[in-house]
Amino acid sequence: MRVLILGLCAVAATALAQDVFTDITAPAGIQWKHSSGESKDCYLIEAMGGGVAFLDFDNDGLLDIFLVTGGTTPHASSKQVPHNALYRNLGNGKFEDVTVKAGLDRIPFYGMGVAVGDYDNDGYPDLYITGYPTSALFHNNRDGTFTNVTDLAGVSNPDKFAASAAWFDYDRDGRLDLFVTNYARFSYDGPQHCSYNGQPTYCAQTAYQGDVPRLYHNDGGGKFTDVTTRANLSNLKGRALGVVAIDVDGDGWPDLFVARDASPNLLLINAHDGTFQDNGLAAEIALNTDGIARAGMGADAGDVTGNGWPAFVITNFHDERHALFVYPGRFPFDEQTVSSGLARLTRSFVGWGTHFLDFDNDGDLDLMIVTGHLNNIIEQTRHDVSYREPPLLLKNDGQGHFQNMEKLAGPIFQQKFRARGLAVGDIDNDGRIDAIFTRLNDSPVLLKNTWTQGGAWVGFQLQGTRSNRDAIGAKVLVALGERKLVRWITGGSSYLSSHDKRLIFGLGQHPPSTVDAEIHWPSGRIQTVRDLPVNRYHKVTEPQ
């Protein structure tokens, strides 16, 4: 412990003149604001959006930004006409609003989240927007515009309150399939009415009956088939919110982790025959140690201890503590919520979007969490919990122990927000991970990584041939002396949001001039690439 404290003090001493992240929202030209349709009815959906995505929609090598609005409710107090936003990265620190030209400004439903994936393998990212009472698929026309192809594709997810979604190739046929988390049985015609001291407020989630997820199989030709029942998923009723697709057990087939709200979390292991088996209870990640389901919202996966296996982080409600489950290579998982420091650092916060990221490129996956309470009356009942809450940047010591970087992370991390979605990506291709998060009824916050004390890095942009073109499901290992760094291209993750699909490996302060990497493609092929120069991205195409 003494070494860790000294190390952190050394970091603090060298970084007094800089912040890890700088808020560049205004100078970047981002003026859009989210619209929740907030009303006196206190529909639960008003308190839960919206999503954000990093994507390079025009293939110019720069990450653009897509933001999902909420919408209107029957008695919304705001008269603002809600609309989504697509901002094109101009490459000079500025972004241009191209939403109307792209045809993405309006959707005929209440928007929640977004999942980005090239479902037709044409080299351009497409968008799936979730919401209530339907969702929508927008095909990228490769000319800066998108077309709503929902009905043709068969993925409208009708009569559902959909939250997060994940693109992944569950049957390894080279085409991206689609998993959608459906939250609860919901209707504007039958709202739940709750109040505190005569003041209307949002009801607890348990007032709403949970729903079942949907799995759509990509048949090719732009068409999908609902295979929820065939995949053994139709009996999994519960309030699902976050999802991440990753090969948990290392058998080469993608699995699913689903974070659920006051319903047991799911660990859906791929049976290689088109079906999934829920192993959440056997893996001991479905419930807390008292056998109670926590209020899971966001989720992500990554190797935080250096053991070569994925760990899951799940954001929960205040008092429940955001959870960390480390996979030791066999069931059950090892819950390290307390030993990692997450219990202490997150107990008073309601967490939403979350993502592992190596902000200082030292090779260890750190953690970002955005927070914000659901009910504005909470401060009348609790003095230790606030309605608006700060985002968290938590530094990993390499063993899965986290420390709050509040004093160094930047002024934004000392302010309080009603944050929801979080996405990460490298917006200026400098090898340092940037981030963006959304706020209810407000502008997003775009954070540029300005930490100059970070280490060297090497980046990968993978392109599948036999595998899906996005290479979602790939695992990459980079040798760094006796140490092996492992990263996955996951589907989904965080909450309602989608991320840069490139992988960045931090190499620390004294890296070699070149590195070797081993790529496990989703098709099952293993490829070794050697002598890759550091401090640059490498595009690697799967061998035919």
Short mmCIF file of C-alpha atoms in Angstrom, two decimals, residues 128-495:
data_model
loop_
_atom_site.label_atom_id
_atom_site.label_comp_id
_atom_site.label_asym_id
_atom_site.label_seq_id
_atom_site.Cartn_x
_atom_site.Cartn_y
_atom_site.Cartn_z
CA TYR A 128 -29.95 1.40 -34.40
CA ILE A 129 -31.91 3.82 -32.20
CA THR A 130 -33.86 2.37 -29.29
CA GLY A 131 -36.91 3.84 -27.60
CA TYR A 132 -40.63 3.60 -26.88
CA PRO A 133 -42.95 2.28 -28.28
CA THR A 134 -40.69 1.22 -31.16
CA SER A 135 -37.06 1.42 -32.27
CA ALA A 136 -35.48 2.14 -35.66
CA LEU A 137 -32.63 1.07 -37.94
CA PHE A 138 -30.97 3.72 -40.12
CA HIS A 139 -28.82 2.54 -43.02
CA ASN A 140 -25.79 4.61 -43.96
CA ASN A 141 -26.10 5.56 -47.63
CA ARG A 142 -22.35 6.32 -47.89
CA ASP A 143 -23.06 9.87 -49.08
CA GLY A 144 -23.59 11.59 -45.74
CA THR A 145 -27.24 10.57 -45.47
CA PHE A 146 -29.15 7.78 -43.73
CA THR A 147 -32.36 5.94 -44.63
CA ASN A 148 -34.85 4.48 -42.17
CA VAL A 149 -34.99 0.78 -43.17
CA THR A 150 -36.70 -0.50 -40.01
CA ASP A 151 -39.73 -2.06 -41.67
CA LEU A 152 -37.71 -3.65 -44.46
CA ALA A 153 -35.24 -5.08 -41.94
CA GLY A 154 -37.91 -6.26 -39.50
CA VAL A 155 -36.32 -4.80 -36.34
CA SER A 156 -38.93 -2.34 -35.07
CA ASN A 157 -39.18 -4.05 -31.66
CA PRO A 158 -42.87 -3.03 -31.46
CA ASP A 159 -44.69 -2.15 -28.25
CA LYS A 160 -41.50 -2.20 -26.19
CA PHE A 161 -39.65 0.23 -23.91
CA ALA A 162 -36.16 -0.49 -25.27
CA ALA A 163 -32.97 0.72 -23.57
CA SER A 164 -29.49 -0.42 -24.64
CA ALA A 165 -28.66 -2.56 -27.67
CA ALA A 166 -25.61 -4.49 -28.83
CA TRP A 167 -24.40 -5.53 -32.27
CA PHE A 168 -22.53 -8.87 -32.19
CA ASP A 169 -22.18 -11.98 -34.36
CA TYR A 170 -23.54 -14.71 -32.10
CA ASP A 171 -23.42 -17.50 -34.75
CA ARG A 172 -20.10 -16.41 -36.34
CA ASP A 173 -21.52 -16.27 -39.86
CA GLY A 174 -19.80 -12.95 -40.57
CA ARG A 175 -22.92 -10.78 -40.18
CA LEU A 176 -23.78 -8.65 -37.15
CA ASP A 177 -26.87 -9.71 -35.22
CA LEU A 178 -28.75 -7.42 -32.82
CA PHE A 179 -29.63 -7.82 -29.14
CA VAL A 180 -32.07 -5.33 -27.58
CA THR A 181 -32.71 -4.88 -23.86
CA ASN A 182 -36.37 -4.17 -23.14
CA TYR A 183 -36.91 -2.49 -19.80
CA ALA A 184 -40.51 -2.66 -18.57
CA ARG A 185 -44.14 -2.91 -19.55
CA PHE A 186 -44.99 0.75 -19.98
CA SER A 187 -47.77 2.93 -21.36
CA TYR A 188 -48.63 6.62 -21.30
CA ASP A 189 -52.27 5.53 -20.80
CA GLY A 190 -51.57 3.82 -17.50
CA PRO A 191 -49.00 5.85 -15.57
CA GLN A 192 -48.02 5.02 -12.02
CA HIS A 193 -48.67 7.91 -9.63
CA CYS A 194 -46.30 8.46 -6.70
CA SER A 195 -45.64 11.45 -4.48
CA TYR A 196 -43.66 12.67 -1.50
CA ASN A 197 -45.20 15.26 0.85
CA GLY A 198 -47.81 15.91 -1.83
CA GLN A 199 -45.18 16.51 -4.53
CA PRO A 200 -45.35 14.27 -7.62
CA THR A 201 -42.28 12.12 -8.06
CA TYR A 202 -41.06 9.13 -10.06
CA CYS A 203 -42.18 5.75 -8.81
CA ALA A 204 -39.71 3.04 -7.91
CA GLN A 205 -38.81 0.69 -10.75
CA THR A 206 -40.57 -2.17 -8.99
CA ALA A 207 -43.89 -0.49 -9.79
CA TYR A 208 -43.31 -1.59 -13.39
CA GLN A 209 -43.34 -5.18 -14.61
CA GLY A 210 -40.16 -6.27 -16.37
CA ASP A 211 -40.07 -7.33 -20.01
CA VAL A 212 -38.10 -9.81 -22.14
CA PRO A 213 -35.18 -8.93 -24.46
CA ARG A 214 -35.18 -9.44 -28.22
CA LEU A 215 -32.56 -11.09 -30.39
CA TYR A 216 -32.60 -10.44 -34.14
CA HIS A 217 -30.62 -12.72 -36.45
CA ASN A 218 -29.05 -11.04 -39.48
CA ASP A 219 -30.19 -13.09 -42.49
CA GLY A 220 -28.27 -10.99 -45.02
CA GLY A 221 -29.80 -8.86 -47.74
CA GLY A 222 -30.82 -6.25 -45.17
CA LYS A 223 -33.31 -8.55 -43.42
CA PHE A 224 -33.48 -9.86 -39.86
CA THR A 225 -35.49 -12.56 -38.09
CA ASP A 226 -36.68 -12.41 -34.50
CA VAL A 227 -35.07 -15.52 -32.92
CA THR A 228 -35.74 -14.65 -29.26
CA THR A 229 -37.71 -17.82 -28.57
CA ARG A 230 -35.43 -20.04 -30.64
CA ALA A 231 -32.42 -18.69 -28.74
CA ASN A 232 -33.95 -19.63 -25.36
CA LEU A 233 -34.38 -15.99 -24.29
CA SER A 234 -38.16 -15.57 -24.15
CA ASN A 235 -38.44 -16.58 -20.50
CA LEU A 236 -35.94 -13.98 -19.24
CA LYS A 237 -38.42 -11.40 -18.00
CA GLY A 238 -36.86 -8.55 -16.05
CA ARG A 239 -36.00 -4.83 -16.14
CA ALA A 240 -32.95 -4.87 -18.46
CA LEU A 241 -30.92 -1.72 -19.13
CA GLY A 242 -27.23 -2.25 -19.96
CA VAL A 243 -25.63 -4.95 -22.10
CA VAL A 244 -22.12 -5.90 -23.19
CA ALA A 245 -21.21 -8.67 -25.65
CA ILE A 246 -17.87 -10.39 -25.06
CA ASP A 247 -16.40 -13.89 -25.11
CA VAL A 248 -16.46 -14.50 -21.37
CA ASP A 249 -15.08 -18.04 -21.19
CA GLY A 250 -12.55 -17.91 -24.03
CA ASP A 251 -14.22 -20.52 -26.24
CA GLY A 252 -14.27 -18.18 -29.25
CA TRP A 253 -18.03 -17.55 -29.15
CA PRO A 254 -19.52 -14.23 -27.97
CA ASP A 255 -21.59 -14.21 -24.79
CA LEU A 256 -23.79 -11.51 -23.23
CA PHE A 257 -23.86 -9.82 -19.86
CA VAL A 258 -27.08 -7.92 -19.12
CA ALA A 259 -27.39 -5.44 -16.24
CA ARG A 260 -30.93 -5.37 -14.87
CA ASP A 261 -32.75 -2.98 -12.55
CA ALA A 262 -34.08 -4.72 -9.40
CA SER A 263 -34.05 -7.94 -11.45
CA PRO A 264 -31.23 -10.53 -11.38
CA ASN A 265 -28.39 -9.73 -13.80
CA LEU A 266 -27.96 -12.18 -16.68
CA LEU A 267 -24.84 -13.96 -17.92
CA LEU A 268 -25.92 -15.52 -21.22
CA ILE A 269 -23.37 -18.10 -22.33
CA ASN A 270 -23.36 -18.96 -26.02
CA ALA A 271 -24.11 -22.68 -26.56
CA HIS A 272 -22.73 -22.62 -30.17
CA ASP A 273 -26.07 -23.87 -31.54
CA GLY A 274 -28.01 -20.61 -31.71
CA THR A 275 -29.13 -20.74 -28.07
CA PHE A 276 -27.96 -19.15 -24.84
CA GLN A 277 -27.95 -20.42 -21.26
CA ASP A 278 -28.27 -18.00 -18.34
CA ASN A 279 -25.45 -18.71 -15.88
CA GLY A 280 -25.88 -15.58 -13.78
CA LEU A 281 -26.66 -17.48 -10.58
CA ALA A 282 -23.97 -20.12 -11.11
CA ALA A 283 -21.44 -17.37 -11.82
CA GLU A 284 -22.64 -15.49 -8.71
CA ILE A 285 -23.08 -12.19 -10.56
CA ALA A 286 -26.90 -12.12 -10.65
CA LEU A 287 -27.43 -10.92 -7.06
CA ASN A 288 -25.55 -9.26 -4.23
CA THR A 289 -24.10 -11.26 -1.35
CA ASP A 290 -27.45 -11.08 0.48
CA GLY A 291 -29.26 -12.64 -2.46
CA ILE A 292 -30.91 -9.37 -3.52
CA ALA A 293 -31.01 -7.96 -7.05
CA ARG A 294 -29.37 -4.56 -7.29
CA ALA A 295 -30.52 -1.71 -9.54
CA GLY A 296 -28.12 -2.35 -12.42
CA MET A 297 -27.97 0.33 -15.11
CA GLY A 298 -24.70 0.44 -17.07
CA ALA A 299 -22.12 -2.30 -17.69
CA ASP A 300 -18.71 -2.79 -19.26
CA ALA A 301 -16.10 -5.55 -19.51
CA GLY A 302 -12.31 -5.57 -19.52
CA ASP A 303 -9.20 -7.09 -17.95
CA VAL A 304 -8.60 -4.89 -14.91
CA THR A 305 -6.36 -7.24 -12.92
CA GLY A 306 -4.02 -8.46 -15.66
CA ASN A 307 -5.21 -12.07 -15.40
CA GLY A 308 -6.18 -12.22 -19.09
CA TRP A 309 -9.91 -12.65 -18.42
CA PRO A 310 -12.75 -10.10 -18.56
CA ALA A 311 -14.14 -8.49 -15.45
CA PHE A 312 -17.57 -6.82 -15.34
CA VAL A 313 -18.39 -3.46 -13.80
CA ILE A 314 -22.06 -2.66 -13.15
CA THR A 315 -23.39 0.74 -12.07
CA ASN A 316 -26.14 0.61 -9.45
CA PHE A 317 -28.30 2.81 -7.22
CA HIS A 318 -26.98 4.69 -4.20
CA ASP A 319 -26.33 2.57 -1.09
CA GLU A 320 -26.01 -0.51 -3.31
CA ARG A 321 -22.41 0.19 -4.40
CA HIS A 322 -21.35 -0.15 -8.01
CA ALA A 323 -20.12 -3.71 -8.47
CA LEU A 324 -16.95 -5.31 -9.86
CA PHE A 325 -16.89 -9.01 -10.72
CA VAL A 326 -13.56 -10.54 -11.81
CA TYR A 327 -13.56 -13.80 -13.79
CA PRO A 328 -10.79 -16.17 -12.61
CA GLY A 329 -11.18 -18.50 -15.60
CA ARG A 330 -13.96 -20.56 -14.05
CA PHE A 331 -17.25 -20.03 -12.22
CA PRO A 332 -18.00 -18.41 -9.87
CA PHE A 333 -16.78 -14.88 -10.46
CA ASP A 334 -14.92 -13.17 -7.65
CA GLU A 335 -16.81 -10.10 -6.46
CA GLN A 336 -14.23 -7.42 -5.69
CA THR A 337 -16.62 -4.52 -5.10
CA VAL A 338 -15.20 -3.85 -1.64
CA SER A 339 -11.54 -4.77 -2.16
CA SER A 340 -11.34 -2.72 -5.39
CA GLY A 341 -12.51 0.43 -3.60
CA LEU A 342 -15.68 0.76 -5.66
CA ALA A 343 -17.89 0.23 -2.59
CA ARG A 344 -16.34 3.21 -0.83
CA LEU A 345 -16.10 5.42 -3.91
CA THR A 346 -19.62 4.91 -5.30
CA ARG A 347 -21.94 4.26 -2.37
CA SER A 348 -23.68 7.65 -2.42
CA PHE A 349 -24.07 7.86 -6.21
CA VAL A 350 -26.61 6.61 -8.75
CA GLY A 351 -24.51 5.37 -11.67
CA TRP A 352 -25.43 5.18 -15.36
CA GLY A 353 -22.88 5.15 -18.17
CA THR A 354 -19.54 3.48 -17.45
CA HIS A 355 -16.49 2.39 -19.39
CA PHE A 356 -13.01 1.02 -18.81
CA LEU A 357 -10.32 3.22 -20.40
CA ASP A 358 -6.59 3.67 -19.97
CA PHE A 359 -6.57 7.45 -19.63
CA ASP A 360 -2.82 7.72 -18.95
CA ASN A 361 -1.62 4.90 -21.24
CA ASP A 362 0.20 3.03 -18.50
CA GLY A 363 -1.31 -0.29 -19.64
CA ASP A 364 -3.87 -0.54 -16.82
CA LEU A 365 -7.58 -0.12 -17.51
CA ASP A 366 -8.99 2.74 -15.45
CA LEU A 367 -12.70 3.45 -15.04
CA MET A 368 -15.07 6.31 -15.80
CA ILE A 369 -18.60 6.48 -14.39
CA VAL A 370 -21.23 9.19 -14.89
CA THR A 371 -23.87 9.71 -12.23
CA GLY A 372 -27.06 11.57 -11.39
CA HIS A 373 -30.06 10.82 -9.24
CA LEU A 374 -33.49 9.86 -10.54
CA ASN A 375 -35.66 11.89 -8.18
CA ASN A 376 -35.41 15.61 -7.48
CA ILE A 377 -36.95 15.10 -4.04
CA ILE A 378 -34.05 12.96 -2.80
CA GLU A 379 -32.43 15.89 -0.95
CA GLN A 380 -35.61 16.25 1.13
CA THR A 381 -35.16 12.72 2.44
CA ARG A 382 -31.35 12.28 2.51
CA HIS A 383 -28.60 14.71 3.49
CA ASP A 384 -25.80 12.49 2.16
CA VAL A 385 -27.23 12.01 -1.36
CA SER A 386 -27.68 14.78 -3.93
CA TYR A 387 -29.89 15.09 -7.01
CA ARG A 388 -27.03 16.21 -9.25
CA GLU A 389 -23.86 14.19 -8.89
CA PRO A 390 -20.25 14.33 -10.17
CA PRO A 391 -18.71 12.06 -12.80
CA LEU A 392 -15.95 9.77 -11.51
CA LEU A 393 -12.52 9.03 -12.97
CA LEU A 394 -11.00 6.12 -11.07
CA LYS A 395 -7.35 5.14 -11.55
CA ASN A 396 -6.41 1.45 -11.53
CA ASP A 397 -3.17 0.39 -9.84
CA GLY A 398 -2.92 -2.63 -12.14
CA GLN A 399 -4.33 -5.03 -9.56
CA GLY A 400 -7.95 -3.89 -9.81
CA HIS A 401 -7.73 -1.34 -6.95
CA PHE A 402 -9.16 2.08 -7.79
CA GLN A 403 -8.51 5.59 -6.53
CA ASN A 404 -10.58 8.69 -7.29
CA MET A 405 -8.73 11.16 -9.53
CA GLU A 406 -11.15 13.99 -8.67
CA LYS A 407 -8.46 16.59 -7.98
CA LEU A 408 -6.53 15.90 -11.18
CA ALA A 409 -9.27 14.79 -13.56
CA GLY A 410 -10.41 18.34 -14.36
CA PRO A 411 -13.02 20.86 -13.18
CA ILE A 412 -15.90 18.86 -14.69
CA PHE A 413 -15.21 16.07 -12.19
CA GLN A 414 -15.77 18.50 -9.32
CA GLN A 415 -19.15 19.63 -10.65
CA LYS A 416 -22.54 17.92 -10.44
CA PHE A 417 -24.89 16.85 -13.24
CA ARG A 418 -27.87 14.72 -14.18
CA ALA A 419 -25.71 12.55 -16.43
CA ARG A 420 -26.85 9.42 -18.27
CA GLY A 421 -25.09 8.07 -21.40
CA LEU A 422 -21.29 7.83 -21.73
CA ALA A 423 -19.14 7.02 -24.77
CA VAL A 424 -15.35 6.98 -25.18
CA GLY A 425 -13.11 7.35 -28.24
CA ASP A 426 -10.11 9.16 -29.69
CA ILE A 427 -11.54 12.24 -31.44
CA ASP A 428 -8.20 13.67 -32.62
CA ASN A 429 -6.22 10.46 -33.27
CA ASP A 430 -3.50 11.33 -30.77
CA GLY A 431 -3.72 7.99 -28.95
CA ARG A 432 -5.34 9.50 -25.84
CA ILE A 433 -8.90 8.41 -25.04
CA ASP A 434 -11.49 11.20 -25.00
CA ALA A 435 -15.07 10.96 -23.72
CA ILE A 436 -18.56 12.43 -23.98
CA PHE A 437 -21.55 12.12 -21.69
CA THR A 438 -25.17 13.26 -21.93
CA ARG A 439 -27.28 15.21 -19.46
CA LEU A 440 -31.03 15.27 -19.00
CA ASN A 441 -32.54 18.36 -20.66
CA ASP A 442 -29.13 19.88 -21.23
CA SER A 443 -26.15 19.86 -23.55
CA PRO A 444 -23.70 16.95 -23.55
CA VAL A 445 -20.19 17.34 -22.12
CA LEU A 446 -17.32 16.61 -24.54
CA LEU A 447 -14.05 15.88 -22.74
CA LYS A 448 -10.67 16.04 -24.48
CA ASN A 449 -7.85 14.07 -22.90
CA THR A 450 -5.10 16.61 -22.26
CA TRP A 451 -2.91 14.49 -19.97
CA THR A 452 0.64 14.96 -21.26
CA GLN A 453 2.28 12.75 -18.62
CA GLY A 454 0.89 9.58 -20.22
CA GLY A 455 2.88 6.74 -21.71
CA ALA A 456 3.41 5.53 -25.25
CA TRP A 457 0.71 3.61 -27.07
CA VAL A 458 -0.18 1.45 -30.03
CA GLY A 459 -3.60 1.40 -31.69
CA PHE A 460 -5.49 -1.08 -33.85
CA GLN A 461 -8.24 -0.63 -36.41
CA LEU A 462 -9.39 -4.12 -37.36
CA GLN A 463 -11.31 -5.01 -40.52
CA GLY A 464 -12.93 -8.41 -40.78
CA THR A 465 -13.31 -10.42 -43.99
CA ARG A 466 -14.58 -13.82 -42.90
CA SER A 467 -15.56 -12.11 -39.64
CA ASN A 468 -17.98 -9.18 -39.48
CA ARG A 469 -16.29 -6.11 -40.96
CA ASP A 470 -16.30 -4.24 -37.62
CA ALA A 471 -14.48 -7.20 -36.02
CA ILE A 472 -16.82 -6.99 -33.04
CA GLY A 473 -15.88 -9.94 -30.87
CA ALA A 474 -12.15 -9.84 -31.66
CA LYS A 475 -9.54 -10.23 -28.91
CA VAL A 476 -6.07 -8.68 -29.24
CA LEU A 477 -3.03 -9.49 -27.11
CA VAL A 478 0.07 -7.30 -27.06
CA ALA A 479 3.31 -8.54 -25.53
CA LEU A 480 5.06 -5.99 -23.33
CA GLY A 481 8.10 -7.81 -21.95
CA GLU A 482 6.81 -10.55 -19.65
CA ARG A 483 3.43 -8.84 -19.52
CA LYS A 484 0.55 -9.49 -21.91
CA LEU A 485 -2.08 -6.83 -22.39
CA VAL A 486 -5.52 -8.04 -23.52
CA ARG A 487 -8.31 -6.01 -25.08
CA TRP A 488 -11.61 -6.95 -26.73
CA ILE A 489 -13.81 -5.21 -29.30
CA THR A 490 -17.09 -5.53 -27.47
CA GLY A 491 -20.67 -5.03 -28.57
CA GLY A 492 -22.77 -2.62 -26.54
CA SER A 493 -21.34 -1.63 -23.09
CA SER A 494 -21.83 1.48 -20.96
CA TYR A 495 -25.48 2.65 -20.96
#
